[in-house]
C-alpha cells in the first residue's frame, strides 16, 4: 500500500499527465464530465460523471474505414491509428464493473479490434466511493464501492490518498510516480472501507435484490402482464441507454463526403422504433416490446449467456436522467420476488 500526502497529490497527477494522457472527472455546468488533466484542474467530488467512462473504450461515434471509388475500382482504406497510452483516474466501482460486461461482448470471437486496442492502451484507476448517493445500488450486483476493481485502486483519506496496485499496469503507473509516494499500512484504508459500507447499508436501495430475476427465466417473465403498465408512459427517448455504462448496441452507416465514403459506427438504442429495422420492417413494432427487450436483456438474456452475470451495475444514472422516472429499479421491484417493495 502506498500513500500520497494531499500537498503532493496534484503534483502526482501532473507527473502522470506529463508522460501520458490523463483524464479525470471535472465539474461543468451540466454536471461532472471526463476531461483531460492539466495544471490547475481540480477533480470533481461528484459520485458519478453524467456520462460513464465507457466512452473511452466504446466511443459514441468512431470512423471504421473509408472507400475510394474510381469507376468499378474500389479501394478500402484502413483509417485506424494506434491509440496512445492513457490513464483514467477516478473511475467508480460501478463503471469499473461495466468494463467487464463490455469485455464479454467485444473481446470474444470475433474480437472487436477497435475496442481491444483502446482497452490495451488504457490504465484504469478506480476511486472508492466515499459519498454514495441515494440512486446508487451497485451492491445489488455484488459490486463493492468500498474496494473497487481496476488496475489501481485509490482511497481518499483525511489528509491524502492511499494507492494499491492490482495489475502490472497499476504497478507500472505507481513506479512512474514513486517520488510522491511513501509506504503505509492498510489501517486507514480498512477504516474508510468500513465507513463506506456502513453508508451503503443505509441507502434507500440497500435492500434491492435480484431474486426472481436472472438466467433461465425468459419463459416465466416474458409474458408477464406488468410489462404493459410499466411501458405505457415510456417516451422511447433512449436517454437511459445513452447514459448507461453497459449498453453496447450500435449502428454502422456510410457517409458520402463527395470525395469518397466514410464508414462509421455510432451508438444505437433498443428503445428506438427503427432499431434492428430490416427490409420487412421492425421485429418489435410497439414500445411495449422495445421496453421489454431492454430490461429483459439486462436482467435475463445477458445472465443467460454470461454465467449469471447481470447486464446492470447499479450506477443509478437512469434513475437520475429518465424524464418520466421509469427505470430498471421499478422493473426489478415489479418483476422480482422477495423484499423489493
Short mmCIF file of C-alpha atoms in Angstrom, two decimals, residues 144-282:
data_model
loop_
_atom_site.label_atom_id
_atom_site.label_comp_id
_atom_site.label_asym_id
_atom_site.label_seq_id
_atom_site.Cartn_x
_atom_site.Cartn_y
_atom_site.Cartn_z
CA UNK A 144 -18.09 -3.30 -3.62
CA UNK A 145 -17.96 0.50 -3.82
CA UNK A 146 -15.54 0.49 -0.89
CA UNK A 147 -13.00 -1.66 -2.73
CA UNK A 148 -13.42 -1.17 -6.48
CA UNK A 149 -11.61 -3.21 -9.09
CA UNK A 150 -9.21 -1.65 -11.58
CA UNK A 151 -5.54 -1.57 -12.49
CA UNK A 152 -5.02 0.66 -9.47
CA UNK A 153 -7.38 1.33 -6.56
CA UNK A 154 -7.33 4.64 -4.66
CA UNK A 155 -8.93 5.66 -1.37
CA UNK A 156 -9.45 9.29 -0.36
CA UNK A 157 -8.35 9.69 3.25
CA UNK A 158 -8.43 12.67 5.59
CA UNK A 159 -5.09 14.16 4.55
CA UNK A 160 -4.17 12.30 1.42
CA UNK A 161 -4.73 9.28 -0.81
CA UNK A 162 -3.85 5.60 -0.45
CA UNK A 163 -2.94 3.54 -3.52
CA UNK A 164 -2.97 -0.21 -4.20
CA UNK A 165 -1.80 -1.71 -7.48
CA UNK A 166 -3.86 -4.66 -8.73
CA UNK A 167 -2.26 -5.36 -12.12
CA UNK A 168 1.03 -4.94 -13.94
CA UNK A 169 -0.33 -1.70 -15.44
CA UNK A 170 -1.08 -0.42 -11.95
CA UNK A 171 2.39 -1.36 -10.72
CA UNK A 172 3.98 0.45 -13.65
CA UNK A 173 1.93 3.59 -13.01
CA UNK A 174 2.89 3.67 -9.33
CA UNK A 175 6.54 3.14 -10.21
CA UNK A 176 6.40 6.14 -12.54
CA UNK A 177 5.38 8.46 -9.67
CA UNK A 178 7.31 6.79 -6.85
CA UNK A 179 8.86 10.10 -5.75
CA UNK A 180 5.47 11.30 -4.49
CA UNK A 181 4.65 8.14 -2.54
CA UNK A 182 5.54 6.61 0.78
CA UNK A 183 4.82 3.17 2.20
CA UNK A 184 1.89 2.79 4.56
CA UNK A 185 -0.14 0.06 6.20
CA UNK A 186 -3.79 -0.52 5.37
CA UNK A 187 -5.28 0.53 8.74
CA UNK A 188 -6.68 3.85 7.47
CA UNK A 189 -7.99 2.18 4.31
CA UNK A 190 -9.79 -0.51 6.29
CA UNK A 191 -11.43 2.21 8.38
CA UNK A 192 -12.51 4.01 5.19
CA UNK A 193 -13.95 0.78 3.79
CA UNK A 194 -15.97 0.18 6.94
CA UNK A 195 -17.37 3.72 6.83
CA UNK A 196 -18.35 3.43 3.16
CA UNK A 197 -20.05 0.06 3.66
CA UNK A 198 -21.94 1.49 6.61
CA UNK A 199 -23.28 4.30 4.38
CA UNK A 200 -24.22 1.82 1.66
CA UNK A 201 -26.36 -0.18 4.09
CA UNK A 202 -28.40 2.95 4.86
CA UNK A 203 -29.18 3.92 1.26
CA UNK A 204 -32.80 3.76 0.03
CA UNK A 205 -31.98 0.91 -2.39
CA UNK A 206 -29.81 -1.10 0.00
CA UNK A 207 -32.41 -3.88 0.17
CA UNK A 208 -32.90 -4.23 -3.59
CA UNK A 209 -32.36 -7.85 -4.68
CA UNK A 210 -32.25 -9.85 -7.91
CA UNK A 211 -34.40 -12.64 -6.52
CA UNK A 212 -36.75 -13.91 -9.21
CA UNK A 213 -34.57 -12.46 -11.97
CA UNK A 214 -31.62 -13.83 -13.94
CA UNK A 215 -30.73 -16.76 -16.14
CA UNK A 216 -33.28 -19.32 -17.17
CA UNK A 217 -36.35 -17.15 -16.57
CA UNK A 218 -37.24 -16.00 -20.08
CA UNK A 219 -40.41 -18.05 -20.30
CA UNK A 220 -41.56 -17.04 -16.82
CA UNK A 221 -41.02 -13.29 -17.27
CA UNK A 222 -41.55 -12.61 -20.98
CA UNK A 223 -45.36 -12.69 -20.98
CA UNK A 224 -45.92 -11.09 -17.61
CA UNK A 225 -48.85 -8.61 -17.88
CA UNK A 226 -46.98 -5.96 -15.89
CA UNK A 227 -44.92 -5.02 -18.96
CA UNK A 228 -47.95 -3.14 -20.30
CA UNK A 229 -48.30 -0.84 -17.30
CA UNK A 230 -44.56 -0.38 -16.89
CA UNK A 231 -44.06 0.67 -20.52
CA UNK A 232 -47.17 2.76 -21.14
CA UNK A 233 -45.57 6.09 -20.23
CA UNK A 234 -42.17 5.37 -21.87
CA UNK A 235 -41.26 8.08 -24.40
CA UNK A 236 -38.77 5.92 -26.29
CA UNK A 237 -36.25 8.76 -26.00
CA UNK A 238 -33.26 6.49 -25.42
CA UNK A 239 -31.85 8.62 -22.58
CA UNK A 240 -31.46 5.54 -20.37
CA UNK A 241 -29.38 3.76 -22.99
CA UNK A 242 -27.09 6.72 -23.65
CA UNK A 243 -26.16 7.28 -20.00
CA UNK A 244 -25.87 3.54 -19.28
CA UNK A 245 -22.29 2.27 -18.85
CA UNK A 246 -23.16 -1.24 -20.04
CA UNK A 247 -25.31 -0.63 -23.14
CA UNK A 248 -23.42 -1.87 -26.16
CA UNK A 249 -25.74 -1.54 -29.17
CA UNK A 250 -24.53 0.34 -32.24
CA UNK A 251 -25.38 1.10 -35.85
CA UNK A 252 -22.98 1.26 -38.81
CA UNK A 253 -23.54 3.87 -41.51
CA UNK A 254 -21.85 5.20 -44.63
CA UNK A 255 -21.41 8.89 -45.36
CA UNK A 256 -20.66 10.27 -48.80
CA UNK A 257 -18.15 13.10 -48.39
CA UNK A 258 -18.13 13.95 -52.09
CA UNK A 259 -14.58 12.63 -52.26
CA UNK A 260 -15.29 9.12 -51.06
CA UNK A 261 -17.24 7.18 -48.48
CA UNK A 262 -16.64 7.17 -44.74
CA UNK A 263 -17.98 4.22 -42.80
CA UNK A 264 -18.59 4.92 -39.13
CA UNK A 265 -20.40 3.39 -36.23
CA UNK A 266 -22.43 5.15 -33.59
CA UNK A 267 -24.39 4.20 -30.53
CA UNK A 268 -27.91 2.97 -31.11
CA UNK A 269 -30.79 2.31 -28.73
CA UNK A 270 -33.15 -0.63 -28.44
CA UNK A 271 -35.78 1.91 -27.37
CA UNK A 272 -35.95 3.43 -30.88
CA UNK A 273 -38.62 2.39 -33.37
CA UNK A 274 -36.06 1.86 -36.15
CA UNK A 275 -33.71 -0.29 -34.04
CA UNK A 276 -32.88 -3.56 -35.89
CA UNK A 277 -35.20 -2.47 -38.71
CA UNK A 278 -34.89 -4.75 -41.72
CA UNK A 279 -36.37 -4.92 -45.21
CA UNK A 280 -39.63 -6.40 -43.95
CA UNK A 281 -39.92 -3.86 -41.12
CA UNK A 282 -39.19 -3.79 -37.41
#
